[in-house]
Structures are given as C-alpha cells and as structure tokens.
Tab-separated table of C-alpha atoms in Angstrom:
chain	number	residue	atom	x	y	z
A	778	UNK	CA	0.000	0.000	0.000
A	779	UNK	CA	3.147	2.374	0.887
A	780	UNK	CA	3.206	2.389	-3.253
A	781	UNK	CA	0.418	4.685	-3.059
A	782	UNK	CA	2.353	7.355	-1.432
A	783	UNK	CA	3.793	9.343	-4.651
A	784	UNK	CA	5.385	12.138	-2.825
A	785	UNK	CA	9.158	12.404	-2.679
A	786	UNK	CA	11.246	12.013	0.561
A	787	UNK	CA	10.537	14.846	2.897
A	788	UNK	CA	13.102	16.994	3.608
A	789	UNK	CA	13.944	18.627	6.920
A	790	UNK	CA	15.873	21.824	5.740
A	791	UNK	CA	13.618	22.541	2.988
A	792	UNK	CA	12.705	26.580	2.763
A	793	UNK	CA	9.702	26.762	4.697
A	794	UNK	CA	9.265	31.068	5.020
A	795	UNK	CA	5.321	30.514	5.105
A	796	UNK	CA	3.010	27.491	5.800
A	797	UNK	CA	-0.200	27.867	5.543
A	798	UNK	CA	-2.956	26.501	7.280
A	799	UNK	CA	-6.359	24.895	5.459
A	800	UNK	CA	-9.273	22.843	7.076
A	801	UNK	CA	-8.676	19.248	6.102
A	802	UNK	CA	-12.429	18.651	5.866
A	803	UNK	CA	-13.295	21.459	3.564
A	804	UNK	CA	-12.985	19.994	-0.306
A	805	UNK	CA	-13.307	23.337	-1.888
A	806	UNK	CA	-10.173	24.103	0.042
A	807	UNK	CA	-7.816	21.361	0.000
A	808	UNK	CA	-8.001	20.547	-3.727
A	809	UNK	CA	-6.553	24.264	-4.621
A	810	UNK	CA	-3.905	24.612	-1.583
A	811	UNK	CA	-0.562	24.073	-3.716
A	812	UNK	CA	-1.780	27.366	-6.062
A	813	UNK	CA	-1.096	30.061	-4.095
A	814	UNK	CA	2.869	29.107	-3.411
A	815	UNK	CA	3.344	29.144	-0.388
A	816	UNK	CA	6.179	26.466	0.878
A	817	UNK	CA	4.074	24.439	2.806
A	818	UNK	CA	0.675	23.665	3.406
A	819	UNK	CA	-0.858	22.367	6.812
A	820	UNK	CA	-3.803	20.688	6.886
A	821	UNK	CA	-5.703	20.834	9.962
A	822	UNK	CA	-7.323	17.816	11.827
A	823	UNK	CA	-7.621	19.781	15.056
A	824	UNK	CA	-8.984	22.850	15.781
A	825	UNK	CA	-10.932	24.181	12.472
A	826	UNK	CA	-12.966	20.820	12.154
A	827	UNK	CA	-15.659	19.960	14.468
A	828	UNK	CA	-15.290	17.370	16.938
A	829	UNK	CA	-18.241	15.762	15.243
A	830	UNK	CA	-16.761	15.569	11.812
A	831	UNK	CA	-13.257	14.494	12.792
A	832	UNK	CA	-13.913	11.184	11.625
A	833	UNK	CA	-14.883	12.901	7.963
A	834	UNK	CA	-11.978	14.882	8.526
A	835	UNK	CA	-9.394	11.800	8.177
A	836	UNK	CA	-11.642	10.036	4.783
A	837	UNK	CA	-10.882	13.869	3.556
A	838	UNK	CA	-7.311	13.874	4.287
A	839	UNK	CA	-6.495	10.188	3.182
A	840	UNK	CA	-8.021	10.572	-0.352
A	841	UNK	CA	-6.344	14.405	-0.737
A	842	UNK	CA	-3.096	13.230	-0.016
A	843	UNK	CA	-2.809	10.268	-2.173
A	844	UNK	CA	-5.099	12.018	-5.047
A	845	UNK	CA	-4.228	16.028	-5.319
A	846	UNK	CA	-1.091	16.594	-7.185
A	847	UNK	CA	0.885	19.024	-4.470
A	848	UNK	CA	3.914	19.605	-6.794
A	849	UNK	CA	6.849	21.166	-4.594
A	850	UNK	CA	4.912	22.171	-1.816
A	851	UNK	CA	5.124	20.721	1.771
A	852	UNK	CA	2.308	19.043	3.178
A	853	UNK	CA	1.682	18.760	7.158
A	854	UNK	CA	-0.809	17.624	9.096
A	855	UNK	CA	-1.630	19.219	12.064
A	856	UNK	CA	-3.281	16.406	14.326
A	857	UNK	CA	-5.236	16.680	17.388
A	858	UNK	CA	-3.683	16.848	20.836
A	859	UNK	CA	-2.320	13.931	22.966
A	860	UNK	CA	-4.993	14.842	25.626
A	861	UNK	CA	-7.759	14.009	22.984
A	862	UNK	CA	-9.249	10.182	21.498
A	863	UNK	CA	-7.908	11.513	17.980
A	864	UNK	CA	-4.447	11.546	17.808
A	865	UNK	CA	-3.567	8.083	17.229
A	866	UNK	CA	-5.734	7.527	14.506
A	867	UNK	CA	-4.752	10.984	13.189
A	868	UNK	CA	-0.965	9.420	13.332
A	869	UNK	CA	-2.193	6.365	10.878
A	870	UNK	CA	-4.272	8.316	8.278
A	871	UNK	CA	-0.698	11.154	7.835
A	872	UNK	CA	1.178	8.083	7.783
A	873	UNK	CA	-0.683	5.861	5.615
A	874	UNK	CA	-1.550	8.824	3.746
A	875	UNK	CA	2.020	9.989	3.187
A	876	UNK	CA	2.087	13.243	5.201
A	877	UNK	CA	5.466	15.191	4.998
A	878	UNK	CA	5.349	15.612	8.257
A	879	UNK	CA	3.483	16.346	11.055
A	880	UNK	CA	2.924	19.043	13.197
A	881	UNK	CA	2.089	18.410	17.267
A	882	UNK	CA	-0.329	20.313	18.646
A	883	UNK	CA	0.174	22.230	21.754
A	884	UNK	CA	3.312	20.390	22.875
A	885	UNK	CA	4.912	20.781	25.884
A	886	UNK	CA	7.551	18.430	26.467
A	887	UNK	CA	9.778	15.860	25.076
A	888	UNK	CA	8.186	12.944	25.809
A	889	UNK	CA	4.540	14.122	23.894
A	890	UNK	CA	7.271	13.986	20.930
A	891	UNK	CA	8.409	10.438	21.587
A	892	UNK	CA	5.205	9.633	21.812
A	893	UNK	CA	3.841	10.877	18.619
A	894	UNK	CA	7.335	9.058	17.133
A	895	UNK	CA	6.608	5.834	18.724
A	896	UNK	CA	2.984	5.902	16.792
A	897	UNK	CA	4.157	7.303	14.091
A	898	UNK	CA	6.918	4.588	13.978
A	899	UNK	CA	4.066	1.669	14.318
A	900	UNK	CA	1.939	2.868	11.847
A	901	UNK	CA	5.148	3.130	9.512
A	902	UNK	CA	5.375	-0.413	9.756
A	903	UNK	CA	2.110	-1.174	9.576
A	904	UNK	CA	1.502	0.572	6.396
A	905	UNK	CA	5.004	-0.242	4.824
A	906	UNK	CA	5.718	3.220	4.202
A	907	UNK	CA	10.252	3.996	5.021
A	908	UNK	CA	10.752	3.910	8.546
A	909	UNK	CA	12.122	7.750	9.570
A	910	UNK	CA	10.178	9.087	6.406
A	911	UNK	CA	7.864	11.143	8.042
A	912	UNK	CA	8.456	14.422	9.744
A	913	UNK	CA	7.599	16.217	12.730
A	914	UNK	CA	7.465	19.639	14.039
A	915	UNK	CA	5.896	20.823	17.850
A	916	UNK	CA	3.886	24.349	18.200
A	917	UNK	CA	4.623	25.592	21.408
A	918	UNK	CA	1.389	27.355	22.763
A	919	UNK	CA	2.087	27.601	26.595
A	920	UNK	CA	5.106	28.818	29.025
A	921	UNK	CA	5.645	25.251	29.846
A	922	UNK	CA	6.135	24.484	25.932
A	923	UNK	CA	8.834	27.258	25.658
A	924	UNK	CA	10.882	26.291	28.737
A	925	UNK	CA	11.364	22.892	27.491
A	926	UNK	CA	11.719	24.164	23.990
A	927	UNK	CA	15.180	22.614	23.488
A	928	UNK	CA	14.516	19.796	24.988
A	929	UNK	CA	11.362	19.598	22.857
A	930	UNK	CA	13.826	20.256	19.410
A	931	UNK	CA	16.311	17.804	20.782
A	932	UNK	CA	13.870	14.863	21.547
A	933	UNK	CA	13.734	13.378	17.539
A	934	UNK	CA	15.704	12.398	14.908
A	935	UNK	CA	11.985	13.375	12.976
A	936	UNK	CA	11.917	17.019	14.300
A	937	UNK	CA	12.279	19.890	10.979
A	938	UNK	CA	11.716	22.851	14.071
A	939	UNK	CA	9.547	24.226	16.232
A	940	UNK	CA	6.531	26.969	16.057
A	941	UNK	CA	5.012	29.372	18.892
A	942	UNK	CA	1.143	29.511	18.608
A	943	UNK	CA	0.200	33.332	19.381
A	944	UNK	CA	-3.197	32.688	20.322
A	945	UNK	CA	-3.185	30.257	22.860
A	946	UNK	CA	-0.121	31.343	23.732
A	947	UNK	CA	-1.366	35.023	24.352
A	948	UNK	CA	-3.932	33.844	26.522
A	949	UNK	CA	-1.852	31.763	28.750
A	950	UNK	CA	0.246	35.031	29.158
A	951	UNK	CA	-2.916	36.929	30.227
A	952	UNK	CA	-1.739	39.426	27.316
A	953	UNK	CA	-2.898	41.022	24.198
A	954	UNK	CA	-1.182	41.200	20.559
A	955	UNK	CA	1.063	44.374	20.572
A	956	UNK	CA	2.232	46.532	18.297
A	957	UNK	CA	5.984	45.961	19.183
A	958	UNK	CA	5.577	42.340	19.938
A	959	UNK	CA	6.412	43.384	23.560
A	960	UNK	CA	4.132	40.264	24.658
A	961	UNK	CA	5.949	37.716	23.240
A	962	UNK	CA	9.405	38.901	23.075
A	963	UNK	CA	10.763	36.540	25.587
A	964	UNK	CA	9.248	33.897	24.165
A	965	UNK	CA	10.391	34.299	20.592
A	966	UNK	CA	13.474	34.688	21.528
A	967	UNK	CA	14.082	31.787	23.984
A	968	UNK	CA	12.531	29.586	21.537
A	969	UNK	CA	14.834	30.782	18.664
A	970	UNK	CA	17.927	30.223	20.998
A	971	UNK	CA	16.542	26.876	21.581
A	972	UNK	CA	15.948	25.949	18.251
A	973	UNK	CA	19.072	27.241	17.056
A	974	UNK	CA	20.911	25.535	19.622
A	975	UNK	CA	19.286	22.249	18.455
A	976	UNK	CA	20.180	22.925	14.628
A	977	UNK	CA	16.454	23.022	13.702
A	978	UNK	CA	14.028	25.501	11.975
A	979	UNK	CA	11.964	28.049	14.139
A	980	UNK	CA	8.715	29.330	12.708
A	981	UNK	CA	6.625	32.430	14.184
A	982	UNK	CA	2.869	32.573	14.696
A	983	UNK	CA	0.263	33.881	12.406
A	984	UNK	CA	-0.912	37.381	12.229
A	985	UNK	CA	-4.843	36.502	12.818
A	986	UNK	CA	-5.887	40.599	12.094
A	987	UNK	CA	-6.349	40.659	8.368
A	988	UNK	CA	-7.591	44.123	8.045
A	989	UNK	CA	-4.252	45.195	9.563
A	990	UNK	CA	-1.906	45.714	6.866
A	991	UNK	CA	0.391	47.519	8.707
A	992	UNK	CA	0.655	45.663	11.719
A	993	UNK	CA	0.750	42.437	9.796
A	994	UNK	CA	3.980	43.990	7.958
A	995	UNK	CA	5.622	45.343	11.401
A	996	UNK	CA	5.356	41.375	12.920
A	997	UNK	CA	6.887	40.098	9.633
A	998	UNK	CA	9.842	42.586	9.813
A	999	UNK	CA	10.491	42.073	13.419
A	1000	UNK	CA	10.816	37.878	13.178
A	1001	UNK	CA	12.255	38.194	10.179
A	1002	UNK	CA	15.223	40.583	11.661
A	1003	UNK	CA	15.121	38.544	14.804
A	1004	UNK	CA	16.016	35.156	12.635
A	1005	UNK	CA	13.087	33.152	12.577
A	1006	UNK	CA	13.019	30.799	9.855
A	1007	UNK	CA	9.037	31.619	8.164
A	1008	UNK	CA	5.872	32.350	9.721
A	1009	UNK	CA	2.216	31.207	9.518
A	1010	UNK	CA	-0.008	32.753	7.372
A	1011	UNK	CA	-4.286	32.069	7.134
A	1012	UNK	CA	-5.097	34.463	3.987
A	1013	UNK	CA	-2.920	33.828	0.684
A	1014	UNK	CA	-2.786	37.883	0.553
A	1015	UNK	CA	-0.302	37.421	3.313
A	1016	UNK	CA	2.094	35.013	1.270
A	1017	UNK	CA	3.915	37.464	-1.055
A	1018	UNK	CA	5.074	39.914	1.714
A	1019	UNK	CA	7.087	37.845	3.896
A	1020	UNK	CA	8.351	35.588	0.772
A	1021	UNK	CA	9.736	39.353	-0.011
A	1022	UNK	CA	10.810	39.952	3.804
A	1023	UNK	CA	12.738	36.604	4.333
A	1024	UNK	CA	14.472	36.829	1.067
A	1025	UNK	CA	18.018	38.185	1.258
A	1026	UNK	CA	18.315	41.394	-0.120
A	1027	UNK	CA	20.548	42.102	-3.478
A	1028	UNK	CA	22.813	44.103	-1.068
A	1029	UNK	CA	23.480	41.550	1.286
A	1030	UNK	CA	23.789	38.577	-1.640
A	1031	UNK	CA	26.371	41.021	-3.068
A	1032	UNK	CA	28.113	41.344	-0.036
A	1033	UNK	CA	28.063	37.419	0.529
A	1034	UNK	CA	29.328	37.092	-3.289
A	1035	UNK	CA	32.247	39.045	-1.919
A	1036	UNK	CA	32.887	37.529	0.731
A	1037	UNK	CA	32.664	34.182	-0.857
A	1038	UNK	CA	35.004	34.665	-4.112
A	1039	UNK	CA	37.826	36.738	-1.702
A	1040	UNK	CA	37.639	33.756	0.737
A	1041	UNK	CA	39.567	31.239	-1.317
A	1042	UNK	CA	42.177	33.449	-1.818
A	1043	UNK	CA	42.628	35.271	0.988
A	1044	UNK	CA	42.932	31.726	2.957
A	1045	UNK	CA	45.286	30.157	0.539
A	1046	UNK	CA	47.818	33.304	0.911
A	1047	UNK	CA	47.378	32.804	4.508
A	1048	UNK	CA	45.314	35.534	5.388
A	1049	UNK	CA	42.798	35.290	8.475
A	1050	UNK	CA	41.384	38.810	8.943
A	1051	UNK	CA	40.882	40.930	6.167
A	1052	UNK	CA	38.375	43.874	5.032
A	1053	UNK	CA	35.371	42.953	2.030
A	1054	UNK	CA	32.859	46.129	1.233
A	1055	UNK	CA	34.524	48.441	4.555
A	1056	UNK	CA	33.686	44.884	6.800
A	1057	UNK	CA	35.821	42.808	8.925
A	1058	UNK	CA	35.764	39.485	7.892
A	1059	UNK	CA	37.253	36.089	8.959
A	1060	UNK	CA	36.530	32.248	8.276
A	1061	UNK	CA	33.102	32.400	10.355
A	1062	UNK	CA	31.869	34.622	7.878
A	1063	UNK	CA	32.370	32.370	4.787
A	1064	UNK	CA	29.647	29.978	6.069
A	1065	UNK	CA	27.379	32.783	6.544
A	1066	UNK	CA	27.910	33.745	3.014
A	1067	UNK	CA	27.238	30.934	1.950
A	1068	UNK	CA	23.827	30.311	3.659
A	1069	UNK	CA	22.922	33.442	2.228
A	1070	UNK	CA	23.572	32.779	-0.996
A	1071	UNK	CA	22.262	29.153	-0.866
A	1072	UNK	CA	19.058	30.965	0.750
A	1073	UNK	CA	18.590	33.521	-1.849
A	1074	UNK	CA	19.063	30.798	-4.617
A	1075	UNK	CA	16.139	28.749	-2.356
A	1076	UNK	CA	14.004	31.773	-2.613
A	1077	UNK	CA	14.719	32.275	-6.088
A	1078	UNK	CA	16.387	35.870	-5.788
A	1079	UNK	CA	20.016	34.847	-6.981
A	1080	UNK	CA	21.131	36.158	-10.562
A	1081	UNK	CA	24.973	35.253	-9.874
A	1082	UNK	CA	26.708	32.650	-11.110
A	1083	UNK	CA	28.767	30.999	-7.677
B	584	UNK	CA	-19.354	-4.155	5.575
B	585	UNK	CA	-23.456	-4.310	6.501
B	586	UNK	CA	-24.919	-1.166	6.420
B	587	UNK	CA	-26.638	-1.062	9.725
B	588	UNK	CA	-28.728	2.309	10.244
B	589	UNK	CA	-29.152	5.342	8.409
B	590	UNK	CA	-26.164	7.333	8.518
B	591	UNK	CA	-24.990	10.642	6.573
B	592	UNK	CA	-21.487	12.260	5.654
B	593	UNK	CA	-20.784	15.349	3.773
B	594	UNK	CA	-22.253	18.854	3.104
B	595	UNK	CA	-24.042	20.842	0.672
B	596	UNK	CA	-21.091	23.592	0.474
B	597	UNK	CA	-19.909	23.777	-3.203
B	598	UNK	CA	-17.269	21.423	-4.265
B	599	UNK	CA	-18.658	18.898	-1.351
B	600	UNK	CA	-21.098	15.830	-1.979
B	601	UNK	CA	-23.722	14.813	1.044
B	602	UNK	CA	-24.303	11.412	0.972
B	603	UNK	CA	-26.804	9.350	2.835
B	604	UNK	CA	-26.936	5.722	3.513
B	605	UNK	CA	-29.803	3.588	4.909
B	606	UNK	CA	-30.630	-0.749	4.957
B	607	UNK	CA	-32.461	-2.094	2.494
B	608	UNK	CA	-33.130	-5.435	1.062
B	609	UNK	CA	-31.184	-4.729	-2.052
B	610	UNK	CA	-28.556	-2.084	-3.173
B	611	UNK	CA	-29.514	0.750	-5.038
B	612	UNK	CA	-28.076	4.030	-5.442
B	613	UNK	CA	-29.638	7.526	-6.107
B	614	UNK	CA	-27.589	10.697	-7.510
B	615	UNK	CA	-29.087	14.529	-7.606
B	616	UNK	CA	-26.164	16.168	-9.421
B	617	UNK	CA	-26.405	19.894	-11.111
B	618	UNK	CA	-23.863	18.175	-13.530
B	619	UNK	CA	-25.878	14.811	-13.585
B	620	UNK	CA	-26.018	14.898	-17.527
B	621	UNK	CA	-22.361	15.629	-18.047
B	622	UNK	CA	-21.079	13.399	-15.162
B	623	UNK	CA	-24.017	11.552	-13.375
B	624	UNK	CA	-22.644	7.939	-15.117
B	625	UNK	CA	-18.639	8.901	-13.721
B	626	UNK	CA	-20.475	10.063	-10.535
B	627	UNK	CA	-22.706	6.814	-10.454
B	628	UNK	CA	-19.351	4.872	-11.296
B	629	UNK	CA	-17.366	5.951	-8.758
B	630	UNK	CA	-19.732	5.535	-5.717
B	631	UNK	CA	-20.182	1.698	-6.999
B	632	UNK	CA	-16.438	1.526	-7.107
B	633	UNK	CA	-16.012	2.341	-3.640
B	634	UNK	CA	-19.296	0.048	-2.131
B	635	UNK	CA	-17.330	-2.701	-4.452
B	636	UNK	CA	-14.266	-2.307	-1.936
B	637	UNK	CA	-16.175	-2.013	1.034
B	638	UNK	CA	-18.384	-5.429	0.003
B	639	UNK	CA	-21.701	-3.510	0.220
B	640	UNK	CA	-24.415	-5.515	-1.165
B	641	UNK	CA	-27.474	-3.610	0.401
B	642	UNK	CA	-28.190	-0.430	1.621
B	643	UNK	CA	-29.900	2.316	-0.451
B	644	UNK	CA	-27.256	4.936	-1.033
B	645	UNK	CA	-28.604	8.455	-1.874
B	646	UNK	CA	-25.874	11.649	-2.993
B	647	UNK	CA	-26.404	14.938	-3.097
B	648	UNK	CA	-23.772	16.078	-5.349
B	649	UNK	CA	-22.654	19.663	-5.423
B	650	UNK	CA	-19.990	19.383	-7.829
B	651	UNK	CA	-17.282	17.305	-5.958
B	652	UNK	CA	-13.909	15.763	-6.783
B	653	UNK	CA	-14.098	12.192	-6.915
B	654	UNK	CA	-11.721	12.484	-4.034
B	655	UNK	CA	-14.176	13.927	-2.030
B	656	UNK	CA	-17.477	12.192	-3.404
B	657	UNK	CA	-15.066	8.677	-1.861
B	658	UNK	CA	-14.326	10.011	1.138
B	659	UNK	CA	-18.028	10.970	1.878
B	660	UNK	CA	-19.482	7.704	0.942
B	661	UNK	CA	-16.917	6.041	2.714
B	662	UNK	CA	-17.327	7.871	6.250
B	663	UNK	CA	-21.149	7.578	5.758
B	664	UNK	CA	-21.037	3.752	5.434
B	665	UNK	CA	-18.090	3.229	8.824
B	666	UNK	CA	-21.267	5.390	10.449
B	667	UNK	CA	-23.626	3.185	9.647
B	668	UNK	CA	-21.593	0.709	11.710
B	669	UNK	CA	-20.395	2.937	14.300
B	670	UNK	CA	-17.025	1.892	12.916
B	671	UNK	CA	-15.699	5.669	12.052
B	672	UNK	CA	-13.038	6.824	14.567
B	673	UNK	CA	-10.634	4.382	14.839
B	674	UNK	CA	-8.873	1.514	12.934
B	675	UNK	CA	-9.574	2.634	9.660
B	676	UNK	CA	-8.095	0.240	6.798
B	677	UNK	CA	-5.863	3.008	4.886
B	678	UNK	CA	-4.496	1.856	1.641
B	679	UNK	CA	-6.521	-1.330	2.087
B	680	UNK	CA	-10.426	-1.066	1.382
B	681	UNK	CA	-9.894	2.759	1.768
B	682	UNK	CA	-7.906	3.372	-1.347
C-alpha cells in the first residue's frame, strides 16, 4: 500500500518562510492549496474541524493526499492533541496517507514527541511506508512548551523545528497582541535560541488581524530581523510579503558574493582577517555567506553565477 | 461491511457531496447532481467503485452532489457507510479497502 504514497522524501531543511494553514475537511479548500505558493501547506485535523466531523476529517485527508497533485509544496498535518481520542488515529491516516510531516499540537515536552514518534513509527510499519520518512514539528502554545523548547527540538531524529502559537499562547500570558511584539518577546526569543541551539528551523505565529496591513507587515519585519526561519499565514494575501521579507536582499547577496570569491584566496595566501565592502571578515563569515547565498538561490532571488 | 442504520457524511457547500446511507433489502443508489447529464454515469461509477471495496451488497445509497472531486465524493461515501456501523473513529483500513 506504501506504493500509493507518490510524494518524494521529505526533507527537513527545505525553505519553509510561510506554511499555511487549510481545514482538512473542507474539499473546496484542500483541492486548490498548492496554487497560491506558499512552501508548505498544513492541513488541519484539530482545531478548524468539528469534533463531530473528525472522523470525515481523516476520509478527507487520506483521499487528498494520495489524489491532489501538491507539486513542490510541503504538506503537514496538524493532528489533534495527545490529551484528545484523535491523535492516534490521526498518526495512521498522515502516515498511511504519506504526510510530509506532522505538526504536534500544543506540545509541551519531550516525551509528547516520543510519543507521537513511537505511533508514528508503528503505523510506519504497519503501512510499509520507510521507517524515519515522516516528519515532525511541535507548536509551542504555553510557558511550559517554551521552557522545554530545546529539549522539545532535541527529543527526535523526525523534528524539521519548532513553532510558537500566538493565540493560545497570548492567553496563557494573560496578554494582548502588541504593536511591538512586547508580549511575546521573551518567548520568541528563547525559543529561537533553543531551536538554534538544536540545529532546527523556528517558525513564528500567524498574524490573525487581516484588516491590519500595517501591523501584519511590522510582525513580519520584526521575526524576520530577529532570525526566525518563516511564519504562519491564514489568507494567501499574506504570502507574497514575507516571501519578499525573508528573502536576502541584493545588497546583502552582493556582499556574501564578496565575501565568498575573496575567501579562497585570501585563505590560501594565509590571510585570516581581512576587510570585504569596509567589513571585517574572517573564516566564520564564509559559512554565513554561503547560507545566504544558498538561501537567496532557495528563494529564487540569486542572478549570480557561484 | 453491513450497512446497519441510516447514517450521513458530507455537506451541501460547493465542491462537497452529502451522501446518505440507509438498509435495504437490495442495493440501489440515487444521484441529484447539477452536472448529472455531463457526469451523473462517472459520478454513479465511482460511488459503486467504492461500495465494491467495502463489500456492500445492500443499503440504499442516496448523494447529493454539489460538484465534488471524486476524491471527495469517496471520502463521503466512505465515512457515511463506517457510520452506519459505528465503525468511524478508529482503525480505519488506509491503503486497504480505503484506497
């Protein structure tokens, strides 16, 4: 049966600057998710379908992911928590189904994550799908979840990064979205030290106020300078904005170009520390140079020929 | 599978298909379609398909079609027959008679 699973290996440092969330019971929605190109695509099992219709949810989900032609995009499933009756069987239908990944609802330490591996392990083998094929990723969405974010990162093999949930998370914080993301400053940042430290990906919230164009732009500029990896988005007219904002600009993939033909060089005349552009630079900064420019080739912004 | 009480998946949201399913002594199946003349006999086809795989042999199955991918119109008659036998939630055969 794993031969119905036509989707290629997932990969956990694909570019992932927006995923975007669709109710996995809606047909008029799932069938047209890969249009709008964004990087990845989560379907949701938990919170936008009824508890009534989670069952219909799954027959949805099963026949969208081994029918619907996704191309390049990621799919994830976003599956109900461990303190629900839906999980496990959530688990078999991404499995079975040949889900990317999936993505663990408001997790809060690392054991919730070996236990989603352990089913998602079984269900593997039942279905004959590659065992270590299919991803996973936690939203953190209380204090608890951020404390143990590394640990969280840390805890699988599986794990492509970690993702704060702004709602719950808010309300667990007895705060209220502001405009200088005062409220979850701490939180952003611990997590991206966490997830950095771990060598995963570390994705922001969404920006739930659509009529806010300008405060949706000031969020995107703020994790984007802070070094989060993509964000959430819920409206495609959020997609082309922070594809622009977590893009590297032509300056800096000129600087990096720089950087990266004067390395060779400079090393093999036995230079450490030497100027590019006005700037210091020494060997740390060739990797960075390269990530950028391996980024903005990702993103599709690179006209250069290294 | 028996079909063992009326049971219903599905909605009448564009793009969806609500299908019904009841017991009776022998199987038929009933399709209201807006596209019925361009695609009742794929529509009709499909639904048979799937009650094929799921060893149906009586029940009368009634869709409401609204113009869904036969993705969708599966899934629906699918989850409406595991109602009918209270057999929904868990232990699903994926990739075996679901397929």
């Amino acid at each position: 049966m794993a031969d119905k699973i036509t989707r290629p290996r997932p990969k956990k440092d694909r570019l992932r600057r927006t995923m975007m969330f669709m109710n996995a019971q809606r047909p008029g929605l799932i069938k047209d998710a890969y249009i709008y190109g964004v990087d990845s695509i989560i379907l949701d099992l938990e919170d936008a379908v009824a508890v009534n219709q989670k069952d219909a949810a799954r027959f949805s989900l099963y026949h969208a992911l081994t029918t619907i032609d996704y191309g390049d995009t990621e799919v994830i499933v976003r599956i109900n928590g461990l303190d629900t009756e839906y999980w496990q069987e959530d688990v078999r239908v991404c499995v079975a189904g040949g889900a990317d990944g999936i993505r663990i609802a408001k997790c809060e330490s690392a054991d919730m994550v070996r236990q989603v591996e352990a089913a998602v392990e079984a269900a593997e083998r039942e279905f004959g799908v590659e065992v270590g094929r299919t991803l996973l990723m936690a939203a953190l969405e209380s204090p608890l979840g951020i404390m143990n974010a590394y640990e969280i990162c840390t805890a699988s093999d599986r794990m492509l990064g970690c993702a704060i949930s702004g709602g719950d998370f808010r309300q667990s914080m007895h705060v209220q979205i502001e405009p200088d993301g005062i409220e979850m400053q701490a939180a952003r940042s611990q997590m991206l030290l966490a997830a950095r430290a771990a060598g995963v990906q570390c994705l922001d919230t969404m920006f739930p106020n659509l009529d806010d164009e300008e405060g949706f732009r000031r969020e995107v500029d703020l994790v984007a300078r802070m070094g989060f990896d993509g964000k959430s988005v819920i409206n495609p007219k959020q997609i082309a904005y922070i594809h622009e904002k977590f893009a590297p600009t032509q300056k800096q993939i000129a600087h990096a170009e720089n950087i990266a033909r004067s390395c060779r060089a400079q090393s093999e005349a036995g230079i450490g520390v030497y100027v590019v552009d006005g700037k210091m630079v020494d060997p740390p900064f060739y990797k960075e140079a390269e990530r950028i420019i391996e980024l903005a080739k990702k993103c599709g912004v690179y006209h250069g020929d290294l | 599978m028996v079909i063992e009480k009326t049971a219903m998946a599905g909605t009448l949201e564009s793009s969806d298909a609500q299908v019904t399913v009841s017991p009776a002594d022998t199987l038929e199946v009933v399709i209201e379609s807006s596209v019925i003349n361009q695609y009742g006999r794929q529509i009709k086809a499909t639904v048979e398909d799937v009650l094929d795989r799921l060893d149906i042999k009586q029940g009368l199955i009634s869709v409401v079609d609204k113009g869904a991918l036969d993705c969708t119109l599966k899934a629906r008659v699918e989850c409406a027959v595991f109602r009918s036998c209270d057999a929904s939630l868990a232990d699903i055969p994926w990739g075996g008679a679901i397929r």
